[in-house]
Amino acid sequence: MLETIRRDLLLHFRKPADILNPLAFFVLIISLFPFGVGPSASILSEISAGVIWVAALLTTLFSIDMMFKSDYEDGTLEQIVLGKESLLLVVYGKVFAQWLVGGLMITLMSPLFGMMFYVNNDGIFATALALMLATPTMTLLGSIGAALTLGLNKGGVLISILVLPLYLPVLILGVAMIDSAIVGDDYVGHVFWLAAILVVSTGFAPLATELGIRISLSE
Amino acid sequence: MWSLFHKLGSPRPFYEISDRLLPILGCLTVIFLSVGTIWALGFAPPDYQQGESVRIMYVHVPSAIVAQSSYMIMAIAGAVFLIWRIKIADIALQCAAPIGASLTLLALATGAIWGKPTWGAWWVWDARLTSTLILFFLFIGVIVLRSAKEGSEAVGRATATLAVVGLVNLPVIKFSVDWWFTLHQSSSFSLTEKPSMPVEMWLPLVVMVAGFYLFFFYVWIFSVRTEILKREYRSQWVRFIHDV
């Protein structure tokens, strides 16, 4: 598993565009909103949580498409399946590596956008915390979609249709958490819910991903 | 009992047994739906608050109930296909999805038509409406993935996996949406409690729900039979039955 993480990270860093393009996409989506709704501080801080979350979701989907694609196309994935290491652990490794260059980066960038959207400090902290708990869930669920659509050449759009409905719980909980943090309410309950969803999806999503990879390779 | 299941699992016996079953099912559907419709539209009392617009409920509630059940049925067919690789389960899943999606759409449309005079808006971002909309998206996902490659077994299994994942997620989605915002009245029916409606109103509703279920099964079995013919048109028994 560690070997998979190392290998995937190395691959990502050799091709920095793969990491930077999604992040640039994230920055662009968020920066477009003030132009769309006007620069008023009250409106921007009210919609900040939703904007950052929707941008994070879209960015995750944008990059998840490539998660298994190149390994599938050059036959590496098939070798991994035939190889000694359990496919499940490889899936965990790949998801973790993907999250490190995607979700974690988004989380680290979020305070910047909090400030640009006039969110107060509690809100900024809650945004980062919520993203920290929810972006791994997004990557995990996205990996199911990526695995199921591997053999089909219209992957990108298809993944969005398959996976976006599944993202709804984390979206609702995450945005509610940030909103209650901004107005100064207690949000421990939301943190626990997001953490619970993360634990459950860490346990089960890779099983579906593994099954999906096997199915796609059987074609 | 088991031998019956085994029989139904392979295309030919299913085709032959359903051939006898289908006319009965069709007659029952027509009887239930026409009795229910006439009763609901002509004889059931209007609501003391909503007036005549309450009659939309007799289409809205059954379509919503059957839409949810059809997701359940579809996902169970998916699980059966993943575990036992029974071909007909794949066909059943593929055929249930469009029917379920249409019923979900019907529930949403009738809900909107009813919502305009009652709530004053076509659409409200309320929990039940939203989770029905999400149900619709889940159906769309299954349909789109299944149609990515016609007749391919791998895509069938991928679709089955998606349907099962969706079923696991559905309670979580429902919970989170409920918790998000609620305006819709609580369920019209539950198995454990006495209905809050008078008998003259819920009895036609029960007939309509039964009619919608029958309708679902009729259309479902019909399209499964069509799909069997499409996939097996080269085999001996199809040529034998249809004399081509």
Coordinates of C-alpha atoms in Angstrom, one line a residue, chain B:
Chain B
M1 CA -40.2 -23.6 -4.3
W2 CA -36.5 -23.5 -5.1
S3 CA -37.1 -25.2 -8.4
L4 CA -39.5 -22.5 -9.3
F5 CA -36.9 -19.9 -8.7
H6 CA -34.4 -21.8 -10.7
K7 CA -36.9 -22.1 -13.5
L8 CA -37.7 -18.4 -13.4
G9 CA -34.0 -17.6 -13.5
S10 CA -33.5 -18.8 -17.1
P11 CA -35.0 -17.0 -20.0
R12 CA -37.1 -19.7 -21.6
P13 CA -39.2 -20.9 -18.6
F14 CA -39.6 -17.3 -17.6
Y15 CA -40.9 -16.4 -21.0
E16 CA -43.3 -19.3 -21.0
I17 CA -44.6 -18.8 -17.5
S18 CA -45.0 -15.1 -17.9
D19 CA -46.9 -15.7 -21.1
R20 CA -49.7 -17.2 -19.0
L21 CA -49.3 -14.7 -16.2
L22 CA -49.3 -11.5 -18.2
P23 CA -53.0 -11.4 -19.4
I24 CA -54.2 -12.0 -15.8
L25 CA -52.0 -9.2 -14.6
G26 CA -53.1 -6.9 -17.4
C27 CA -56.8 -7.5 -16.6
L28 CA -56.2 -6.9 -12.9
T29 CA -54.3 -3.6 -13.7
V30 CA -57.2 -2.3 -15.9
I31 CA -59.8 -3.3 -13.3
F32 CA -57.9 -1.7 -10.3
L33 CA -56.9 1.4 -12.1
S34 CA -60.3 2.1 -13.6
V35 CA -62.2 1.4 -10.4
G36 CA -59.7 3.5 -8.4
T37 CA -59.8 6.4 -10.9
I38 CA -63.6 6.5 -11.1
W39 CA -63.9 6.2 -7.3
A40 CA -61.2 8.8 -6.6
L41 CA -62.3 11.4 -9.1
G42 CA -66.1 10.9 -8.9
F43 CA -67.1 9.7 -5.5
A44 CA -64.4 10.4 -2.9
P45 CA -65.2 13.5 -0.9
P46 CA -63.3 16.7 -1.4
D47 CA -61.0 17.9 1.3
Y48 CA -62.3 20.4 3.8
Q49 CA -59.3 22.6 3.3
Q50 CA -57.8 21.8 -0.1
G51 CA -61.2 21.3 -1.9
E52 CA -61.1 19.4 -5.2
S53 CA -57.4 19.6 -5.7
V54 CA -56.9 16.9 -3.2
R55 CA -57.8 14.4 -5.9
I56 CA -54.4 14.8 -7.4
M57 CA -53.2 12.8 -4.4
Y58 CA -54.8 9.7 -5.9
V59 CA -52.2 9.8 -8.6
H60 CA -49.4 11.5 -6.7
V61 CA -49.1 9.2 -3.7
P62 CA -49.3 5.9 -5.6
S63 CA -46.7 7.0 -8.1
A64 CA -44.4 8.1 -5.4
I65 CA -44.8 4.9 -3.4
V66 CA -44.3 2.6 -6.4
A67 CA -41.3 4.7 -7.6
Q68 CA -39.5 4.1 -4.3
S69 CA -40.4 0.4 -4.4
S70 CA -39.2 0.1 -7.9
Y71 CA -35.7 1.4 -6.9
M72 CA -35.7 -1.2 -4.2
I73 CA -36.8 -3.9 -6.6
M74 CA -34.2 -2.8 -9.1
A75 CA -31.4 -2.8 -6.5
I76 CA -32.4 -6.3 -5.3
A77 CA -32.3 -7.5 -8.9
G78 CA -28.8 -5.9 -9.1
A79 CA -27.7 -7.8 -6.0
V80 CA -29.1 -11.0 -7.3
F81 CA -27.2 -10.5 -10.5
L82 CA -23.9 -9.7 -8.7
I83 CA -24.1 -12.7 -6.4
W84 CA -25.6 -15.5 -8.6
R85 CA -24.9 -14.0 -12.1
I86 CA -28.5 -14.9 -13.2
K87 CA -28.9 -13.3 -16.6
I88 CA -32.5 -12.5 -16.1
A89 CA -31.7 -10.3 -13.1
D90 CA -29.6 -8.1 -15.3
I91 CA -32.6 -7.8 -17.7
A92 CA -34.9 -7.1 -14.8
L93 CA -32.7 -4.3 -13.5
Q94 CA -32.4 -2.8 -16.9
C95 CA -36.1 -2.8 -17.5
A96 CA -37.1 -1.6 -14.0
A97 CA -35.0 1.6 -14.3
P98 CA -37.0 3.5 -17.0
I99 CA -40.3 2.6 -15.4
G100 CA -39.1 3.8 -12.0
A101 CA -37.7 7.0 -13.5
S102 CA -41.0 7.7 -15.2
L103 CA -43.0 7.1 -12.1
T104 CA -40.7 9.4 -10.1
L105 CA -41.1 12.0 -12.8
L106 CA -44.9 11.5 -12.6
A107 CA -44.8 11.9 -8.8
L108 CA -42.7 15.1 -9.2
A109 CA -45.0 16.5 -11.8
T110 CA -48.3 15.8 -10.0
G111 CA -46.7 17.2 -6.9
A112 CA -45.9 20.4 -8.6
I113 CA -49.4 20.7 -10.1
W114 CA -50.8 20.2 -6.6
G115 CA -48.3 22.4 -4.9
K116 CA -49.2 25.5 -7.0
P117 CA -52.7 26.0 -5.6
T118 CA -51.9 24.6 -2.2
W119 CA -48.5 26.0 -1.3
G120 CA -48.5 28.8 -3.9
A121 CA -45.4 27.5 -5.7
W122 CA -44.6 24.9 -8.3
W123 CA -41.5 23.8 -6.5
V124 CA -40.3 24.1 -3.0
W125 CA -36.9 23.0 -1.8
D126 CA -38.4 20.7 0.8
A127 CA -37.0 17.5 2.0
R128 CA -39.4 15.0 0.4
L129 CA -39.4 16.8 -2.9
T130 CA -35.7 17.0 -2.9
S131 CA -35.1 13.4 -2.0
T132 CA -37.6 12.4 -4.8
L133 CA -35.6 14.5 -7.2
I134 CA -32.4 12.7 -6.0
L135 CA -34.1 9.4 -6.5
F136 CA -34.8 10.5 -10.1
F137 CA -31.1 11.3 -10.6
L138 CA -30.2 7.9 -9.2
F139 CA -32.5 6.3 -11.7
I140 CA -31.0 8.4 -14.5
G141 CA -27.5 7.3 -13.4
V142 CA -28.5 3.7 -13.7
I143 CA -30.1 4.2 -17.1
V144 CA -27.2 6.1 -18.5
L145 CA -24.6 3.6 -17.3
R146 CA -26.6 0.6 -18.4
S147 CA -27.1 2.1 -21.9
A148 CA -23.3 2.8 -22.3
K149 CA -22.9 -0.6 -23.9
E150 CA -25.9 -2.6 -24.9
G151 CA -26.0 -6.2 -23.8
S152 CA -22.5 -6.2 -22.3
E153 CA -22.3 -8.3 -19.2
A154 CA -19.5 -6.2 -17.6
V155 CA -21.6 -3.1 -17.9
G156 CA -24.6 -5.0 -16.5
R157 CA -22.5 -5.9 -13.4
A158 CA -21.2 -2.3 -13.1
T159 CA -24.8 -1.1 -13.2
A160 CA -25.8 -3.6 -10.6
T161 CA -23.0 -2.4 -8.4
L162 CA -24.2 1.2 -8.8
A163 CA -27.8 0.3 -8.0
V164 CA -26.7 -1.5 -4.8
V165 CA -24.4 1.4 -3.8
G166 CA -27.3 3.8 -4.4
L167 CA -29.6 1.6 -2.2
V168 CA -27.1 1.8 0.7
N169 CA -26.8 5.5 0.2
L170 CA -30.5 6.2 0.0
P171 CA -31.3 6.2 3.7
V172 CA -28.4 8.5 4.4
I173 CA -29.5 10.9 1.6
K174 CA -33.1 10.7 3.0
F175 CA -32.0 11.4 6.5
S176 CA -29.7 14.4 5.5
V177 CA -32.4 15.9 3.3
D178 CA -35.1 15.5 6.0
W179 CA -32.9 17.2 8.4
W180 CA -32.1 19.9 6.0
F181 CA -35.6 21.3 5.5
T182 CA -39.1 20.0 5.9
L183 CA -42.4 21.4 4.7
H184 CA -44.1 18.4 3.2
Q185 CA -46.7 16.7 5.4
S186 CA -45.8 13.4 6.9
S187 CA -46.5 10.2 5.1
S188 CA -50.0 9.5 3.9
F189 CA -49.8 5.9 4.9
S190 CA -47.9 3.8 7.4
L191 CA -48.3 0.2 8.1
T192 CA -48.4 0.6 11.9
E193 CA -50.7 3.6 12.4
K194 CA -54.3 4.3 11.6
P195 CA -54.6 6.7 8.6
S196 CA -55.4 10.2 9.5
M197 CA -57.8 10.4 6.5
P198 CA -61.5 9.3 6.6
V199 CA -62.3 5.9 5.2
E200 CA -64.0 7.3 2.1
M201 CA -60.7 8.9 1.1
W202 CA -58.1 6.3 1.9
L203 CA -60.0 3.3 0.5
P204 CA -59.8 4.6 -3.1
L205 CA -56.2 5.5 -2.4
V206 CA -55.4 1.9 -1.4
V207 CA -57.1 0.7 -4.7
M208 CA -55.0 3.2 -6.7
V209 CA -51.8 2.1 -4.9
A210 CA -52.6 -1.5 -5.7
G211 CA -53.4 -0.5 -9.3
F212 CA -50.1 1.3 -9.7
Y213 CA -48.2 -1.7 -8.3
L214 CA -50.0 -4.0 -10.8
F215 CA -49.2 -1.5 -13.6
F216 CA -45.6 -1.5 -12.6
F217 CA -45.3 -5.3 -12.6
Y218 CA -47.3 -5.6 -15.9
V219 CA -45.0 -3.1 -17.8
W220 CA -41.9 -4.6 -16.1
I221 CA -42.6 -8.2 -17.0
F222 CA -43.7 -7.0 -20.5
S223 CA -40.4 -5.2 -21.1
V224 CA -38.4 -8.0 -19.6
R225 CA -40.0 -10.4 -22.2
T226 CA -39.2 -8.0 -25.0
E227 CA -35.6 -7.7 -23.8
I228 CA -35.3 -11.5 -23.6
L229 CA -36.4 -11.8 -27.2
K230 CA -34.0 -9.1 -28.2
R231 CA -31.1 -10.8 -26.6
E232 CA -32.0 -14.4 -27.5
Y233 CA -33.4 -13.9 -30.9
R234 CA -30.8 -16.3 -32.4
S235 CA -31.6 -19.2 -30.0
Q236 CA -33.6 -22.2 -31.0
W237 CA -36.5 -21.8 -28.6
V238 CA -37.3 -18.2 -29.7
R239 CA -37.4 -19.4 -33.3
F240 CA -39.5 -22.3 -32.3
I241 CA -42.1 -20.2 -30.3
H242 CA -42.4 -17.4 -32.8
D243 CA -42.0 -19.5 -35.9
V244 CA -39.4 -17.6 -37.8

